[in-house]
Short mmCIF file of C-alpha atoms in Angstrom, two decimals:
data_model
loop_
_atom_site.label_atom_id
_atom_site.label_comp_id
_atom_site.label_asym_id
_atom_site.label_seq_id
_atom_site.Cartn_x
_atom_site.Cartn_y
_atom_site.Cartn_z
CA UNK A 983 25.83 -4.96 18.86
CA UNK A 984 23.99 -1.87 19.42
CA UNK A 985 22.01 -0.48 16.52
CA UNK A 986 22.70 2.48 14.48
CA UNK A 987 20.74 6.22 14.83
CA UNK A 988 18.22 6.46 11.58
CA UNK A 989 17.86 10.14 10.91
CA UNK A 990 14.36 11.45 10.24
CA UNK A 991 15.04 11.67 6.05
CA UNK A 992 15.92 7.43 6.33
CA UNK A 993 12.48 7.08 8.52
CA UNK A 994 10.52 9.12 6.01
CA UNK A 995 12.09 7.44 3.14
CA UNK A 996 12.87 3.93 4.34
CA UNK A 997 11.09 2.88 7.27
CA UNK A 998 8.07 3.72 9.78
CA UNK A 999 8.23 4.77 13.42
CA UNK A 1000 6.05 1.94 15.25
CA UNK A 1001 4.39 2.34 18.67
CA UNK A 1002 6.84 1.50 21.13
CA UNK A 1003 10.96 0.61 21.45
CA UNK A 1004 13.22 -1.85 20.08
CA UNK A 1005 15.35 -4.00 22.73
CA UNK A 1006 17.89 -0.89 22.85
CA UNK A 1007 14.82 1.51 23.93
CA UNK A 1008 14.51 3.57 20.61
CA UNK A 1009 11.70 3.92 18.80
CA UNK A 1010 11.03 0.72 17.16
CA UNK A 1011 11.00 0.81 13.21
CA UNK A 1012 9.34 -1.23 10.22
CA UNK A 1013 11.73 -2.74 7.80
CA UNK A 1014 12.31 -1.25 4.27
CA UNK A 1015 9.16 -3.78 2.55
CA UNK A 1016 6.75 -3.53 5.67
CA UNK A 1017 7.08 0.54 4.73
CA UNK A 1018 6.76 0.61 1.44
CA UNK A 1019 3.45 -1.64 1.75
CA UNK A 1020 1.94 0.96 4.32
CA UNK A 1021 2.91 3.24 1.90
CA UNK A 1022 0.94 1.63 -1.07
CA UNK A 1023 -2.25 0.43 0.93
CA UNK A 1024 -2.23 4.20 2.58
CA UNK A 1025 -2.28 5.47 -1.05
CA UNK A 1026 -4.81 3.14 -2.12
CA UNK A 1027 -7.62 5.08 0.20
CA UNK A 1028 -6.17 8.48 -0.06
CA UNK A 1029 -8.16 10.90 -1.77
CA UNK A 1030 -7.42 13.76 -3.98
CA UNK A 1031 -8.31 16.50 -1.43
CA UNK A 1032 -6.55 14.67 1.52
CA UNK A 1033 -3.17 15.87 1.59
CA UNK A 1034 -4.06 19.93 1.59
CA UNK A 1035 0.03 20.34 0.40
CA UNK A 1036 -0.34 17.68 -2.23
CA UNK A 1037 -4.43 18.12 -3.11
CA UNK A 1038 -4.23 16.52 -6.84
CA UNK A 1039 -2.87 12.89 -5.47
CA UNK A 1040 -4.28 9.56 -4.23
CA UNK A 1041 -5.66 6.78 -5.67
CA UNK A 1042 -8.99 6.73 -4.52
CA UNK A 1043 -9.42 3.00 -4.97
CA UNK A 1044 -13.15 3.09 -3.49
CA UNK A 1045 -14.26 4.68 -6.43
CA UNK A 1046 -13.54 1.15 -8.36
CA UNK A 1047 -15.62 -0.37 -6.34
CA UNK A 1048 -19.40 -1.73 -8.14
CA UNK A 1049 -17.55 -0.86 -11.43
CA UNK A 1050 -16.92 -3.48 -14.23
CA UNK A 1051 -13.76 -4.57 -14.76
CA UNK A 1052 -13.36 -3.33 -18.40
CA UNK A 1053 -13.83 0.12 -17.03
CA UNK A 1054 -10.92 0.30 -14.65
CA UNK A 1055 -7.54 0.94 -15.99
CA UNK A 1056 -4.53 -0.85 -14.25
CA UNK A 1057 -2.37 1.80 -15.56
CA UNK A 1058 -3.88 4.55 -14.09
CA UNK A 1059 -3.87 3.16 -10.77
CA UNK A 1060 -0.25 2.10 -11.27
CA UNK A 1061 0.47 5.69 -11.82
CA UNK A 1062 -1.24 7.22 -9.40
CA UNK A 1063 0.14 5.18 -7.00
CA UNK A 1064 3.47 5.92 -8.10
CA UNK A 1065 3.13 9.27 -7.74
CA UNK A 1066 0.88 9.63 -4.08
CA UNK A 1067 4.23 6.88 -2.77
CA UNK A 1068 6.67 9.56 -4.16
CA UNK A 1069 9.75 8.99 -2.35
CA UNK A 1070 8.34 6.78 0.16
CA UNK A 1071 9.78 3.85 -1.85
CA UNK A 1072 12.52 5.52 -2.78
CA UNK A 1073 14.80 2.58 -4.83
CA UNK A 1074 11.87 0.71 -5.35
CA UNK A 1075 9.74 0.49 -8.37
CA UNK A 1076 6.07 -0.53 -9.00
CA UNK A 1077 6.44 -2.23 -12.17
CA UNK A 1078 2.65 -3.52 -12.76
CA UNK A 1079 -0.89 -3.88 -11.10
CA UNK A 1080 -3.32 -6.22 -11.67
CA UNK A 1081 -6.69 -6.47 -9.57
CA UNK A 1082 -9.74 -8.71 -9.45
CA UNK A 1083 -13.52 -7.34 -8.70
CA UNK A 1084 -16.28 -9.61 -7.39
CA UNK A 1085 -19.58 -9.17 -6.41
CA UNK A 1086 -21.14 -11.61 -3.48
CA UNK A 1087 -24.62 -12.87 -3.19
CA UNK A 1088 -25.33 -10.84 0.05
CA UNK A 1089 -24.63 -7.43 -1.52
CA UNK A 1090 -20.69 -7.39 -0.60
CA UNK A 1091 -18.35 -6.58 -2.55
CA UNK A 1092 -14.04 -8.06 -2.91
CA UNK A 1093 -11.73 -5.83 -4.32
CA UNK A 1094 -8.59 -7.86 -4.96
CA UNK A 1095 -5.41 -5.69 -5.88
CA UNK A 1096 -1.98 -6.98 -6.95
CA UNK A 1097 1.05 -4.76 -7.01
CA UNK A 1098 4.56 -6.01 -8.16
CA UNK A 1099 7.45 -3.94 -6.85
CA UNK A 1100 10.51 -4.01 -7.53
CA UNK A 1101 13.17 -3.52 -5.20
CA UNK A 1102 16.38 -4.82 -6.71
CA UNK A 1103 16.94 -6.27 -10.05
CA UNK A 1104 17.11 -9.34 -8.52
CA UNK A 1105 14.61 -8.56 -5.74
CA UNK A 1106 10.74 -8.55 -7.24
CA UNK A 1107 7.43 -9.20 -4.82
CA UNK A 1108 3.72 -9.20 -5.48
CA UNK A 1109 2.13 -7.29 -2.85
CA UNK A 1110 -1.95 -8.53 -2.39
CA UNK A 1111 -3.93 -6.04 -0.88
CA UNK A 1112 -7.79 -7.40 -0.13
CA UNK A 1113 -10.77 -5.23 0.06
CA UNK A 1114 -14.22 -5.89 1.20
CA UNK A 1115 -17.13 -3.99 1.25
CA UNK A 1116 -20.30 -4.69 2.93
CA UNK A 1117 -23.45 -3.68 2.54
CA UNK A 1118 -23.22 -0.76 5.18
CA UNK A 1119 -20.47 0.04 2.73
CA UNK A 1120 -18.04 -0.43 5.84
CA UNK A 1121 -14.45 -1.67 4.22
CA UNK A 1122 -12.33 -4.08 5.57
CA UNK A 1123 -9.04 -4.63 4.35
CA UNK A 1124 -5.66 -6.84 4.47
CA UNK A 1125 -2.49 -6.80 2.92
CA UNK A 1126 1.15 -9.07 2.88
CA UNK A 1127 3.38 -9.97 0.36
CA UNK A 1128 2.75 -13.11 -2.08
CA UNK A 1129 5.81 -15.77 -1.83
CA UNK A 1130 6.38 -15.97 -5.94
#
């Protein structure tokens, strides 16, 4: 069975172009969670600034980072990454964030960061997205979806 053409609107709003080709030789493609997680984690270390077209969004997430935990609001990163996704997850809806700071005795830093979307109403995933940052203030990051 040979697979159908996606048009550029269902790879901007569905899935991402990888490096390289599927088994039929075209461009190989992400599946419709793998996007909308590049999608989130890309938002995550966007900027305000970044996107010269868009300059008011991004989360900005380093900017958390060193802070107590009373004095970051879930919300507002729930919103702003609502709105720097836009219809990247089109269909899908981030319905809460929860995160997680900690402080390590050699001066780095974990930024834990959990992100339930919902795709379907009978379709909802936690999305953990890990942050570290070192002394050098170097970040490392990974990200996958929780099995609930």
């Amino acid at each position: 069975m040979r697979k159908e053409w996606i048009s550029l609107s269902d790879i901007g709003s569905y899935q991402d172009v990888q490096f390289g080709f599927d088994k039929y030789q075209q461009a190989a493609t992400t599946d419709r969670k793998t996007t909308i997680a590049n999608a989130i984690v890309n938002a995550c270390f966007m900027v305000p600034g970044n996107n010269p077209s868009m300059p008011t969004i991004g989360v900005n997430i380093r900017q958390y980072f060193y802070k107590e935990a009373s004095a970051i609001s879930s919300d507002k990163i729930r919103q702003d990454l609502e709105v720097a996704c836009g219809t990247t997850i089109c269909g899908a809806t981030i319905t809460s964030v929860d995160f997680s700071t900690q402080r390590i005795a050699d001066g780095d830093f974990i930024f834990l960061l959990i992100v339930m979307i919902r795709f379907s109403p009978t379709d909802e995933e936690l999305l953990g997205i890990t942050m570290k940052q070192d002394a050098e203030k170097y970040v490392k990051f990974n990200f996958d979806y929780i099995n609930m």
